[in-house]
Amino acid sequence: MNRCDFINFIFCEPILFIISFLFISPIIIFIIFNWIFFFEAIKIAKWLDEFDVTWFEDPIDNNDIDSLIYVSQNSPVRIIAGEGFDKYKDFTRFASSNATDIVNPEVIKIGGIGGAIKVANICSSFDVDLAFHNAESPLKTMTNLQLCGAIKNIYIQECFDEFNEDWIGELFPNYEKVKDGHLSIPERP
């Protein structure tokens, strides 16, 4: 599939999905496709392989773990999933399949801080790293950063805080902001 075919595919196929390109640095590119069909996900993953992307996020519905594992095992690009998982057994099943080496749990969905630590331990036993999902607020960023400081198997922390409305700064005047592509773990509440 060449670039023109891919653009044509995006706009002409009767499949609803979201595509986002996050450029964290000139080197790291994350591709997020939310929930397309597994055979299309594999086609797209093969096309993405030439771009040396860091991962392909949520290529299909997280509730279909068998298909997610199948796509992961047949993708030349690293697959990350987990923000849709709400049971520990989902993480166990995905991590134990050896289909990935990274998951992105949603802390709010998995039982908060205690649940995040359980998921980190499950994933650690299968040599799987975490990149906590985070698209909500600076409060969530601060929570996730504390977890990142306490958990060994962290790969990266997702953060969209730079896109917040200006009034967020009034609610969270001391929240950590991204500096030179990095976040620091806060030492105060």
PDB file of C-alpha atoms in Angstrom:
ATOM      1  CA  MET A   1       0.000   0.000   0.000  1.00  0.00           C
ATOM      2  CA  ASN A   2       1.575   3.315  -1.007  1.00  0.00           C
ATOM      3  CA  ARG A   3       0.880   6.676   0.615  1.00  0.00           C
ATOM      4  CA  CYS A   4      -1.806   7.652  -1.932  1.00  0.00           C
ATOM      5  CA  ASP A   5      -3.598   4.322  -1.521  1.00  0.00           C
ATOM      6  CA  PHE A   6      -3.495   4.794   2.247  1.00  0.00           C
ATOM      7  CA  ILE A   7      -5.011   8.287   2.068  1.00  0.00           C
ATOM      8  CA  ASN A   8      -7.657   6.942  -0.316  1.00  0.00           C
ATOM      9  CA  PHE A   9      -8.325   4.086   2.137  1.00  0.00           C
ATOM     10  CA  ILE A  10      -8.815   6.506   5.019  1.00  0.00           C
ATOM     11  CA  PHE A  11     -11.317   8.666   3.205  1.00  0.00           C
ATOM     12  CA  CYS A  12     -13.108   6.102   1.047  1.00  0.00           C
ATOM     13  CA  GLU A  13     -13.524   2.972   3.138  1.00  0.00           C
ATOM     14  CA  PRO A  14     -16.774   2.721   5.152  1.00  0.00           C
ATOM     15  CA  ILE A  15     -14.888   2.187   8.411  1.00  0.00           C
ATOM     16  CA  LEU A  16     -15.034   4.643  11.281  1.00  0.00           C
ATOM     17  CA  PHE A  17     -11.790   5.182  13.087  1.00  0.00           C
ATOM     18  CA  ILE A  18      -9.656   7.906  14.521  1.00  0.00           C
ATOM     19  CA  ILE A  19      -6.111   8.552  13.450  1.00  0.00           C
ATOM     20  CA  SER A  20      -3.718  10.674  15.447  1.00  0.00           C
ATOM     21  CA  PHE A  21      -0.043  11.284  14.992  1.00  0.00           C
ATOM     22  CA  LEU A  22       1.772  12.327  18.142  1.00  0.00           C
ATOM     23  CA  PHE A  23       5.236  13.660  17.520  1.00  0.00           C
ATOM     24  CA  ILE A  24       6.905  13.469  20.927  1.00  0.00           C
ATOM     25  CA  SER A  25      10.314  14.067  19.362  1.00  0.00           C
ATOM     26  CA  PRO A  26      11.633  13.859  15.825  1.00  0.00           C
ATOM     27  CA  ILE A  27      12.431  10.203  16.480  1.00  0.00           C
ATOM     28  CA  ILE A  28       9.429   8.840  18.392  1.00  0.00           C
ATOM     29  CA  ILE A  29       6.153   8.530  16.500  1.00  0.00           C
ATOM     30  CA  PHE A  30       3.068   6.951  18.011  1.00  0.00           C
ATOM     31  CA  ILE A  31       0.196   5.950  15.754  1.00  0.00           C
ATOM     32  CA  ILE A  32      -3.269   5.670  17.238  1.00  0.00           C
ATOM     33  CA  PHE A  33      -6.049   3.974  15.303  1.00  0.00           C
ATOM     34  CA  ASN A  34      -9.095   3.214  17.318  1.00  0.00           C
ATOM     35  CA  TRP A  35     -10.895   0.028  16.556  1.00  0.00           C
ATOM     36  CA  ILE A  36     -10.811  -0.987  12.939  1.00  0.00           C
ATOM     37  CA  PHE A  37     -11.098  -4.543  11.619  1.00  0.00           C
ATOM     38  CA  PHE A  38      -8.175  -6.855  12.376  1.00  0.00           C
ATOM     39  CA  PHE A  39      -7.351  -7.661   8.731  1.00  0.00           C
ATOM     40  CA  GLU A  40      -7.226  -3.925   7.944  1.00  0.00           C
ATOM     41  CA  ALA A  41      -5.123  -3.324  11.057  1.00  0.00           C
ATOM     42  CA  ILE A  42      -2.520  -5.808   9.846  1.00  0.00           C
ATOM     43  CA  LYS A  43      -2.459  -4.157   6.404  1.00  0.00           C
ATOM     44  CA  ILE A  44      -1.940  -0.754   7.997  1.00  0.00           C
ATOM     45  CA  ALA A  45       0.730  -2.101  10.362  1.00  0.00           C
ATOM     46  CA  LYS A  46       2.683  -3.445   7.386  1.00  0.00           C
ATOM     47  CA  TRP A  47       2.424  -0.059   5.688  1.00  0.00           C
ATOM     48  CA  LEU A  48       3.530   1.733   8.875  1.00  0.00           C
ATOM     49  CA  ASP A  49       6.596  -0.471   9.206  1.00  0.00           C
ATOM     50  CA  GLU A  50       8.533   1.631   6.689  1.00  0.00           C
ATOM     51  CA  PHE A  51       8.174   4.701   8.936  1.00  0.00           C
ATOM     52  CA  ASP A  52       9.870   3.190  11.997  1.00  0.00           C
ATOM     53  CA  VAL A  53       7.008   4.081  14.354  1.00  0.00           C
ATOM     54  CA  THR A  54       7.368   3.431  18.068  1.00  0.00           C
ATOM     55  CA  TRP A  55       3.970   1.772  18.321  1.00  0.00           C
ATOM     56  CA  PHE A  56       0.561   1.299  16.769  1.00  0.00           C
ATOM     57  CA  GLU A  57      -2.053   1.989  19.460  1.00  0.00           C
ATOM     58  CA  ASP A  58      -5.415   0.283  19.788  1.00  0.00           C
ATOM     59  CA  PRO A  59      -5.658  -1.033  16.252  1.00  0.00           C
ATOM     60  CA  ILE A  60      -8.879  -2.839  17.166  1.00  0.00           C
ATOM     61  CA  ASP A  61     -11.437  -2.896  19.961  1.00  0.00           C
ATOM     62  CA  ASN A  62      -9.775  -3.756  23.284  1.00  0.00           C
ATOM     63  CA  ASN A  63     -12.741  -5.988  24.166  1.00  0.00           C
ATOM     64  CA  ASP A  64     -11.723  -8.436  21.425  1.00  0.00           C
ATOM     65  CA  ILE A  65      -8.524  -9.679  23.017  1.00  0.00           C
ATOM     66  CA  ASP A  66      -8.200 -12.728  20.722  1.00  0.00           C
ATOM     67  CA  SER A  67      -8.162 -10.491  17.647  1.00  0.00           C
ATOM     68  CA  LEU A  68      -5.867  -8.010  19.396  1.00  0.00           C
ATOM     69  CA  ILE A  69      -3.401 -10.816  20.076  1.00  0.00           C
ATOM     70  CA  TYR A  70      -3.715 -12.016  16.469  1.00  0.00           C
ATOM     71  CA  VAL A  71      -2.989  -8.524  15.113  1.00  0.00           C
ATOM     72  CA  SER A  72      -0.058  -8.118  17.517  1.00  0.00           C
ATOM     73  CA  GLN A  73       1.460 -11.443  16.507  1.00  0.00           C
ATOM     74  CA  ASN A  74       1.124 -10.576  12.808  1.00  0.00           C
ATOM     75  CA  SER A  75       2.248  -6.971  12.950  1.00  0.00           C
ATOM     76  CA  PRO A  76       5.769  -5.852  12.103  1.00  0.00           C
ATOM     77  CA  VAL A  77       5.083  -2.786  14.275  1.00  0.00           C
ATOM     78  CA  ARG A  78       4.832  -2.922  18.087  1.00  0.00           C
ATOM     79  CA  ILE A  79       1.179  -2.942  19.203  1.00  0.00           C
ATOM     80  CA  ILE A  80       0.116  -1.186  22.403  1.00  0.00           C
ATOM     81  CA  ALA A  81      -3.322  -1.617  23.943  1.00  0.00           C
ATOM     82  CA  GLY A  82      -4.945  -1.702  27.350  1.00  0.00           C
ATOM     83  CA  GLU A  83      -6.672   1.615  27.914  1.00  0.00           C
ATOM     84  CA  GLY A  84      -9.938  -0.218  27.284  1.00  0.00           C
ATOM     85  CA  PHE A  85      -9.131  -3.134  29.606  1.00  0.00           C
ATOM     86  CA  ASP A  86     -11.030  -3.018  32.895  1.00  0.00           C
ATOM     87  CA  LYS A  87     -10.177  -6.440  34.311  1.00  0.00           C
ATOM     88  CA  TYR A  88      -6.829  -7.722  35.529  1.00  0.00           C
ATOM     89  CA  LYS A  89      -7.370 -10.925  33.568  1.00  0.00           C
ATOM     90  CA  ASP A  90      -7.415  -8.867  30.341  1.00  0.00           C
ATOM     91  CA  PHE A  91      -3.896  -7.610  31.086  1.00  0.00           C
ATOM     92  CA  THR A  92      -2.790 -11.116  32.079  1.00  0.00           C
ATOM     93  CA  ARG A  93      -4.151 -12.592  28.867  1.00  0.00           C
ATOM     94  CA  PHE A  94      -2.656  -9.944  26.585  1.00  0.00           C
ATOM     95  CA  ALA A  95       0.731  -9.796  28.340  1.00  0.00           C
ATOM     96  CA  SER A  96       1.063 -13.580  28.671  1.00  0.00           C
ATOM     97  CA  SER A  97       0.452 -14.062  24.936  1.00  0.00           C
ATOM     98  CA  ASN A  98       3.898 -12.587  24.190  1.00  0.00           C
ATOM     99  CA  ALA A  99       2.171 -10.488  21.541  1.00  0.00           C
ATOM    100  CA  THR A 100       3.457  -7.209  22.961  1.00  0.00           C
ATOM    101  CA  ASP A 101       6.030  -5.763  25.304  1.00  0.00           C
ATOM    102  CA  ILE A 102       4.018  -2.693  26.306  1.00  0.00           C
ATOM    103  CA  VAL A 103       0.484  -1.859  27.499  1.00  0.00           C
ATOM    104  CA  ASN A 104      -1.256   1.431  28.303  1.00  0.00           C
ATOM    105  CA  PRO A 105      -3.596   0.955  31.265  1.00  0.00           C
ATOM    106  CA  GLU A 106      -6.158   3.613  32.143  1.00  0.00           C
ATOM    107  CA  VAL A 107      -5.633   4.159  35.882  1.00  0.00           C
ATOM    108  CA  ILE A 108      -9.206   5.349  36.440  1.00  0.00           C
ATOM    109  CA  LYS A 109     -10.622   2.194  34.811  1.00  0.00           C
ATOM    110  CA  ILE A 110      -8.469  -0.346  36.653  1.00  0.00           C
ATOM    111  CA  GLY A 111      -9.115   0.661  40.248  1.00  0.00           C
ATOM    112  CA  GLY A 112      -6.916   3.706  40.743  1.00  0.00           C
ATOM    113  CA  ILE A 113      -3.443   3.616  42.247  1.00  0.00           C
ATOM    114  CA  GLY A 114      -3.851   0.161  43.826  1.00  0.00           C
ATOM    115  CA  GLY A 115      -5.168  -1.285  40.568  1.00  0.00           C
ATOM    116  CA  ALA A 116      -2.318   0.302  38.607  1.00  0.00           C
ATOM    117  CA  ILE A 117       0.214  -1.361  40.897  1.00  0.00           C
ATOM    118  CA  LYS A 118      -1.529  -4.738  40.418  1.00  0.00           C
ATOM    119  CA  VAL A 119      -1.410  -4.312  36.633  1.00  0.00           C
ATOM    120  CA  ALA A 120       2.256  -3.276  36.794  1.00  0.00           C
ATOM    121  CA  ASN A 121       3.053  -6.442  38.744  1.00  0.00           C
ATOM    122  CA  ILE A 122       1.111  -8.646  36.320  1.00  0.00           C
ATOM    123  CA  CYS A 123       2.880  -7.092  33.357  1.00  0.00           C
ATOM    124  CA  SER A 124       6.288  -7.214  35.012  1.00  0.00           C
ATOM    125  CA  SER A 125       5.996 -10.983  35.364  1.00  0.00           C
ATOM    126  CA  PHE A 126       5.777 -11.178  31.541  1.00  0.00           C
ATOM    127  CA  ASP A 127       8.486  -8.515  30.871  1.00  0.00           C
ATOM    128  CA  VAL A 128       5.872  -6.049  29.628  1.00  0.00           C
ATOM    129  CA  ASP A 129       6.316  -2.313  30.200  1.00  0.00           C
ATOM    130  CA  LEU A 130       3.632   0.293  30.862  1.00  0.00           C
ATOM    131  CA  ALA A 131       2.805   3.670  29.360  1.00  0.00           C
ATOM    132  CA  PHE A 132      -0.136   4.883  31.419  1.00  0.00           C
ATOM    133  CA  HIS A 133      -2.961   6.328  29.359  1.00  0.00           C
ATOM    134  CA  ASN A 134      -3.510   9.994  30.119  1.00  0.00           C
ATOM    135  CA  ALA A 135      -5.757  12.347  28.221  1.00  0.00           C
ATOM    136  CA  GLU A 136      -7.795  13.829  31.063  1.00  0.00           C
ATOM    137  CA  SER A 137      -6.118  16.535  33.135  1.00  0.00           C
ATOM    138  CA  PRO A 138      -3.054  17.710  35.060  1.00  0.00           C
ATOM    139  CA  LEU A 139      -4.473  15.930  38.128  1.00  0.00           C
ATOM    140  CA  LYS A 140      -4.270  12.645  36.236  1.00  0.00           C
ATOM    141  CA  THR A 141      -0.770  13.549  35.035  1.00  0.00           C
ATOM    142  CA  MET A 142       0.359  14.139  38.617  1.00  0.00           C
ATOM    143  CA  THR A 143      -1.187  10.837  39.749  1.00  0.00           C
ATOM    144  CA  ASN A 144       0.465   8.954  36.901  1.00  0.00           C
ATOM    145  CA  LEU A 145       3.824  10.605  37.576  1.00  0.00           C
ATOM    146  CA  GLN A 146       3.732   9.376  41.175  1.00  0.00           C
ATOM    147  CA  LEU A 147       3.050   5.876  39.852  1.00  0.00           C
ATOM    148  CA  CYS A 148       5.911   6.239  37.368  1.00  0.00           C
ATOM    149  CA  GLY A 149       8.223   7.018  40.282  1.00  0.00           C
ATOM    150  CA  ALA A 150       7.090   3.926  42.189  1.00  0.00           C
ATOM    151  CA  ILE A 151       6.934   1.322  39.404  1.00  0.00           C
ATOM    152  CA  LYS A 152       9.975  -0.177  37.665  1.00  0.00           C
ATOM    153  CA  ASN A 153       8.464  -1.258  34.346  1.00  0.00           C
ATOM    154  CA  ILE A 154       7.516   2.177  32.969  1.00  0.00           C
ATOM    155  CA  TYR A 155       8.322   2.953  29.347  1.00  0.00           C
ATOM    156  CA  ILE A 156       6.948   6.479  28.924  1.00  0.00           C
ATOM    157  CA  GLN A 157       4.169   8.704  30.283  1.00  0.00           C
ATOM    158  CA  GLU A 158       1.555   9.979  27.850  1.00  0.00           C
ATOM    159  CA  CYS A 159       0.722  13.650  28.366  1.00  0.00           C
ATOM    160  CA  PHE A 160      -1.537  16.044  26.500  1.00  0.00           C
ATOM    161  CA  ASP A 161      -1.473  18.822  29.119  1.00  0.00           C
ATOM    162  CA  GLU A 162       0.127  21.331  26.754  1.00  0.00           C
ATOM    163  CA  PHE A 163      -3.194  21.402  24.884  1.00  0.00           C
ATOM    164  CA  ASN A 164      -5.210  22.360  27.986  1.00  0.00           C
ATOM    165  CA  GLU A 165      -7.291  25.505  28.125  1.00  0.00           C
ATOM    166  CA  ASP A 166      -5.625  28.441  29.902  1.00  0.00           C
ATOM    167  CA  TRP A 167      -8.066  28.300  32.843  1.00  0.00           C
ATOM    168  CA  ILE A 168      -6.692  24.866  33.819  1.00  0.00           C
ATOM    169  CA  GLY A 169      -3.660  26.696  35.196  1.00  0.00           C
ATOM    170  CA  GLU A 170      -5.958  28.467  37.685  1.00  0.00           C
ATOM    171  CA  LEU A 171      -7.253  25.119  38.987  1.00  0.00           C
ATOM    172  CA  PHE A 172      -3.810  23.496  39.092  1.00  0.00           C
ATOM    173  CA  PRO A 173      -1.319  26.358  39.493  1.00  0.00           C
ATOM    174  CA  ASN A 174       1.665  24.155  40.362  1.00  0.00           C
ATOM    175  CA  TYR A 175       1.216  21.211  38.042  1.00  0.00           C
ATOM    176  CA  GLU A 176       4.264  19.793  36.289  1.00  0.00           C
ATOM    177  CA  LYS A 177       4.595  20.880  32.701  1.00  0.00           C
ATOM    178  CA  VAL A 178       6.562  19.178  29.970  1.00  0.00           C
ATOM    179  CA  LYS A 179      10.047  20.686  29.678  1.00  0.00           C
ATOM    180  CA  ASP A 180      12.314  19.649  26.820  1.00  0.00           C
ATOM    181  CA  GLY A 181      10.129  16.589  26.230  1.00  0.00           C
ATOM    182  CA  HIS A 182      10.282  15.428  29.853  1.00  0.00           C
ATOM    183  CA  LEU A 183       8.142  15.528  32.968  1.00  0.00           C
ATOM    184  CA  SER A 184       9.533  15.574  36.494  1.00  0.00           C
ATOM    185  CA  ILE A 185       7.994  13.693  39.375  1.00  0.00           C
ATOM    186  CA  PRO A 186       6.570  16.347  41.714  1.00  0.00           C
ATOM    187  CA  GLU A 187       7.909  16.539  45.253  1.00  0.00           C
ATOM    188  CA  ARG A 188       4.909  18.394  46.662  1.00  0.00           C
ATOM    189  CA  PRO A 189       1.139  17.956  46.573  1.00  0.00           C
TER     190      PRO A 189
END
